[in-house]
Amino acid sequence: MPIKILILDSSEIVRAGLSELLSTVEGFQVVGTTGSSPEAERLLAAARPAVAVLDLGKPDAQRLEFVHACRQQFPTTRMLVFTSQDCMAS
């Protein structure tokens, strides 16, 4: 049984690259990609992935709150969070 993965990133090129890379790994199945939190929530409910790979950066300013809400609503889905934003920038 493959590990189902959902990808959420605002960049289409990052989503495509991650999807392509993860799809080559035996035992992984990318069940969806999206650039928006509302669509990710819909996909989480429909596909019930084991892992959600999420970009914490812009444009969704409330992405951290989204992660917390998803942990409540989908407790069996593990959240792998990354960002390319410079969190130390002032």
Coordinates of N, CA and C in Angstrom, one line a residue:
M1 N 0.8 -1.2 0.0 CA 0.0 0.0 0.0 C 0.9 1.2 0.0
P2 N 0.7 2.1 -1.0 CA 1.6 3.3 -1.1 C 1.3 4.3 0.0
I3 N 2.3 5.1 0.3 CA 2.2 6.3 1.2 C 1.6 7.4 0.3
K4 N 0.4 7.9 0.7 CA -0.2 8.9 -0.1 C 0.3 10.3 0.4
I5 N 0.6 11.2 -0.6 CA 1.2 12.5 -0.3 C 0.4 13.6 -1.0
L6 N 0.2 14.7 -0.3 CA -0.4 15.9 -0.8 C 0.7 17.0 -0.8
I7 N 0.8 17.8 -1.8 CA 1.8 18.9 -1.9 C 1.0 20.2 -2.0
L8 N 1.4 21.1 -1.1 CA 0.8 22.5 -1.0 C 2.0 23.5 -1.1
D9 N 2.1 24.2 -2.2 CA 3.1 25.2 -2.4 C 2.6 26.3 -3.4
S10 N 2.8 27.5 -3.1 CA 2.3 28.6 -4.0 C 3.0 28.6 -5.3
S11 N 4.1 28.0 -5.5 CA 4.9 28.0 -6.7 C 4.5 26.7 -7.6
E12 N 4.0 26.9 -8.7 CA 3.6 25.8 -9.6 C 4.8 25.0 -10.0
I13 N 6.0 25.6 -10.2 CA 7.2 24.9 -10.6 C 7.7 24.0 -9.4
V14 N 7.6 24.5 -8.2 CA 8.0 23.7 -7.0 C 7.0 22.5 -6.9
R15 N 5.7 22.8 -7.0 CA 4.8 21.7 -6.9 C 5.1 20.6 -8.0
A16 N 5.3 21.0 -9.2 CA 5.6 20.1 -10.3 C 6.9 19.3 -10.0
G17 N 7.9 20.0 -9.5 CA 9.2 19.4 -9.2 C 9.1 18.4 -8.1
L18 N 8.4 18.8 -7.0 CA 8.3 17.8 -5.9 C 7.4 16.6 -6.3
S19 N 6.4 16.9 -7.0 CA 5.5 15.8 -7.5 C 6.3 14.8 -8.3
E20 N 7.0 15.3 -9.3 CA 7.8 14.5 -10.2 C 8.9 13.7 -9.4
L21 N 9.6 14.3 -8.4 CA 10.6 13.7 -7.6 C 9.9 12.6 -6.8
L22 N 8.9 12.9 -6.0 CA 8.3 12.0 -5.1 C 7.6 10.8 -5.8
S23 N 7.1 11.1 -7.1 CA 6.5 10.0 -7.8 C 7.5 8.9 -8.3
T24 N 8.8 9.3 -8.3 CA 9.8 8.3 -8.7 C 10.2 7.4 -7.5
V25 N 9.8 7.7 -6.3 CA 10.1 6.9 -5.2 C 9.1 5.7 -5.0
E26 N 9.6 4.5 -5.0 CA 8.8 3.4 -4.8 C 8.1 3.4 -3.5
G27 N 6.8 3.2 -3.5 CA 6.0 3.3 -2.3 C 5.3 4.6 -2.0
F28 N 5.6 5.6 -2.8 CA 5.0 6.9 -2.6 C 4.0 7.2 -3.8
Q29 N 2.9 7.8 -3.4 CA 1.9 8.2 -4.4 C 1.4 9.6 -4.1
V30 N 1.7 10.5 -5.1 CA 1.2 11.9 -4.9 C -0.3 11.9 -5.3
V31 N -1.1 12.2 -4.4 CA -2.6 12.2 -4.6 C -3.1 13.6 -4.9
G32 N -2.3 14.6 -4.9 CA -2.8 16.0 -5.2 C -1.7 17.0 -5.0
T33 N -1.8 18.1 -5.8 CA -1.0 19.3 -5.6 C -1.9 20.5 -5.7
T34 N -1.5 21.5 -5.0 CA -2.3 22.7 -5.0 C -1.5 23.9 -4.5
G35 N -2.0 25.1 -4.9 CA -1.3 26.3 -4.4 C -2.1 27.1 -3.4
S36 N -3.3 26.5 -3.0 CA -4.1 27.3 -2.0 C -4.5 26.4 -0.8
S37 N -4.6 27.1 0.3 CA -5.0 26.4 1.5 C -6.4 25.8 1.5
P38 N -7.4 26.6 0.9 CA -8.7 26.0 0.8 C -8.8 24.7 0.0
E39 N -8.1 24.7 -1.1 CA -8.0 23.5 -2.0 C -7.3 22.4 -1.3
A40 N -6.3 22.7 -0.6 CA -5.5 21.7 0.2 C -6.5 21.0 1.2
E41 N -7.3 21.8 1.9 CA -8.2 21.3 2.9 C -9.2 20.3 2.2
R42 N -9.7 20.7 1.0 CA -10.6 19.9 0.3 C -9.9 18.5 -0.1
L43 N -8.7 18.6 -0.6 CA -7.9 17.4 -1.0 C -7.6 16.6 0.2
L44 N -7.3 17.2 1.4 CA -7.0 16.4 2.6 C -8.2 15.6 3.0
A45 N -9.4 16.2 2.9 CA -10.6 15.5 3.2 C -11.0 14.4 2.2
A46 N -10.7 14.6 0.9 CA -11.1 13.7 -0.1 C -10.1 12.5 -0.2
A47 N -8.8 12.8 -0.2 CA -7.8 11.8 -0.4 C -7.2 11.2 0.8
R48 N -7.3 11.8 2.0 CA -6.8 11.3 3.3 C -5.4 10.9 3.1
P49 N -4.5 11.8 2.7 CA -3.1 11.4 2.6 C -2.4 11.1 3.9
A50 N -1.4 10.3 3.9 CA -0.6 10.1 5.1 C 0.3 11.2 5.4
V51 N 0.7 12.0 4.4 CA 1.7 13.1 4.5 C 1.2 14.3 3.7
A52 N 1.3 15.5 4.3 CA 1.1 16.7 3.5 C 2.4 17.5 3.6
V53 N 2.9 17.8 2.4 CA 4.2 18.6 2.3 C 3.7 20.0 2.0
L54 N 4.0 21.0 2.9 CA 3.5 22.3 2.9 C 4.6 23.4 2.9
D55 N 4.5 24.4 2.0 CA 5.3 25.5 2.1 C 4.7 26.5 3.1
L56 N 5.4 26.9 4.1 CA 4.9 27.8 5.1 C 4.9 29.3 4.6
G57 N 5.6 29.6 3.5 CA 5.7 31.0 3.1 C 4.5 31.6 2.5
K58 N 4.7 32.7 1.9 CA 3.6 33.5 1.2 C 3.0 32.7 0.1
P59 N 1.9 33.0 -0.5 CA 1.1 34.2 -0.3 C 0.0 34.0 0.8
D60 N -0.2 32.8 1.3 CA -1.2 32.6 2.4 C -0.6 33.0 3.7
A61 N -1.0 34.2 4.2 CA -0.4 34.8 5.5 C -0.9 33.9 6.7
Q62 N -1.9 33.2 6.5 CA -2.4 32.4 7.7 C -2.1 30.9 7.5
R63 N -1.0 30.6 6.8 CA -0.6 29.2 6.6 C -0.3 28.5 7.9
L64 N 0.3 29.1 8.9 CA 0.6 28.5 10.1 C -0.7 28.1 10.8
E65 N -1.7 29.0 10.8 CA -3.0 28.7 11.4 C -3.7 27.5 10.7
F66 N -3.5 27.5 9.4 CA -4.0 26.4 8.5 C -3.4 25.1 9.0
V67 N -2.1 25.0 9.2 CA -1.4 23.8 9.7 C -2.0 23.4 11.0
H68 N -2.2 24.3 11.9 CA -2.8 23.9 13.2 C -4.2 23.4 13.1
A69 N -5.0 24.0 12.2 CA -6.4 23.6 12.0 C -6.4 22.2 11.4
C70 N -5.5 22.0 10.4 CA -5.4 20.6 9.8 C -5.0 19.5 10.7
R71 N -4.1 19.9 11.7 CA -3.7 18.9 12.7 C -4.9 18.5 13.5
Q72 N -5.8 19.4 13.8 CA -7.0 19.1 14.5 C -8.0 18.3 13.7
Q73 N -8.2 18.7 12.5 CA -9.2 18.1 11.6 C -8.8 16.7 11.0
F74 N -7.4 16.6 10.7 CA -6.9 15.4 10.1 C -5.7 14.9 10.9
P75 N -6.0 14.4 12.1 CA -4.9 14.1 13.0 C -4.0 12.9 12.6
T76 N -4.4 12.1 11.6 CA -3.5 11.0 11.1 C -2.6 11.5 10.0
T77 N -2.8 12.6 9.4 CA -2.0 13.2 8.4 C -0.8 13.9 9.0
R78 N 0.4 13.4 8.6 CA 1.6 14.1 9.1 C 1.9 15.3 8.2
M79 N 2.3 16.4 8.9 CA 2.6 17.6 8.2 C 4.1 17.8 8.1
L80 N 4.6 17.9 6.9 CA 6.1 18.2 6.6 C 6.1 19.6 6.1
V81 N 6.6 20.5 6.9 CA 6.5 22.0 6.6 C 7.9 22.5 6.3
F82 N 8.0 23.3 5.2 CA 9.2 23.9 4.8 C 8.9 25.3 4.3
T83 N 10.0 26.1 4.2 CA 9.8 27.4 3.6 C 11.1 27.8 2.9
S84 N 11.0 28.6 1.9 CA 12.1 29.2 1.2 C 12.3 30.7 1.6
Q85 N 11.4 31.2 2.5 CA 11.4 32.5 2.9 C 12.5 32.7 4.0
D86 N 13.1 33.9 4.0 CA 14.1 34.2 5.0 C 13.4 34.7 6.2
C87 N 13.2 33.7 7.2 CA 12.5 34.0 8.4 C 13.2 35.0 9.3
M88 N 14.5 35.2 9.1 CA 15.3 36.1 9.9 C 15.3 37.6 9.3
A89 N 14.8 37.8 8.1 CA 14.8 39.1 7.5 C 14.0 40.0 8.3
S90 N 14.4 41.3 8.4 CA 13.7 42.3 9.1 C 12.9 43.2 8.2

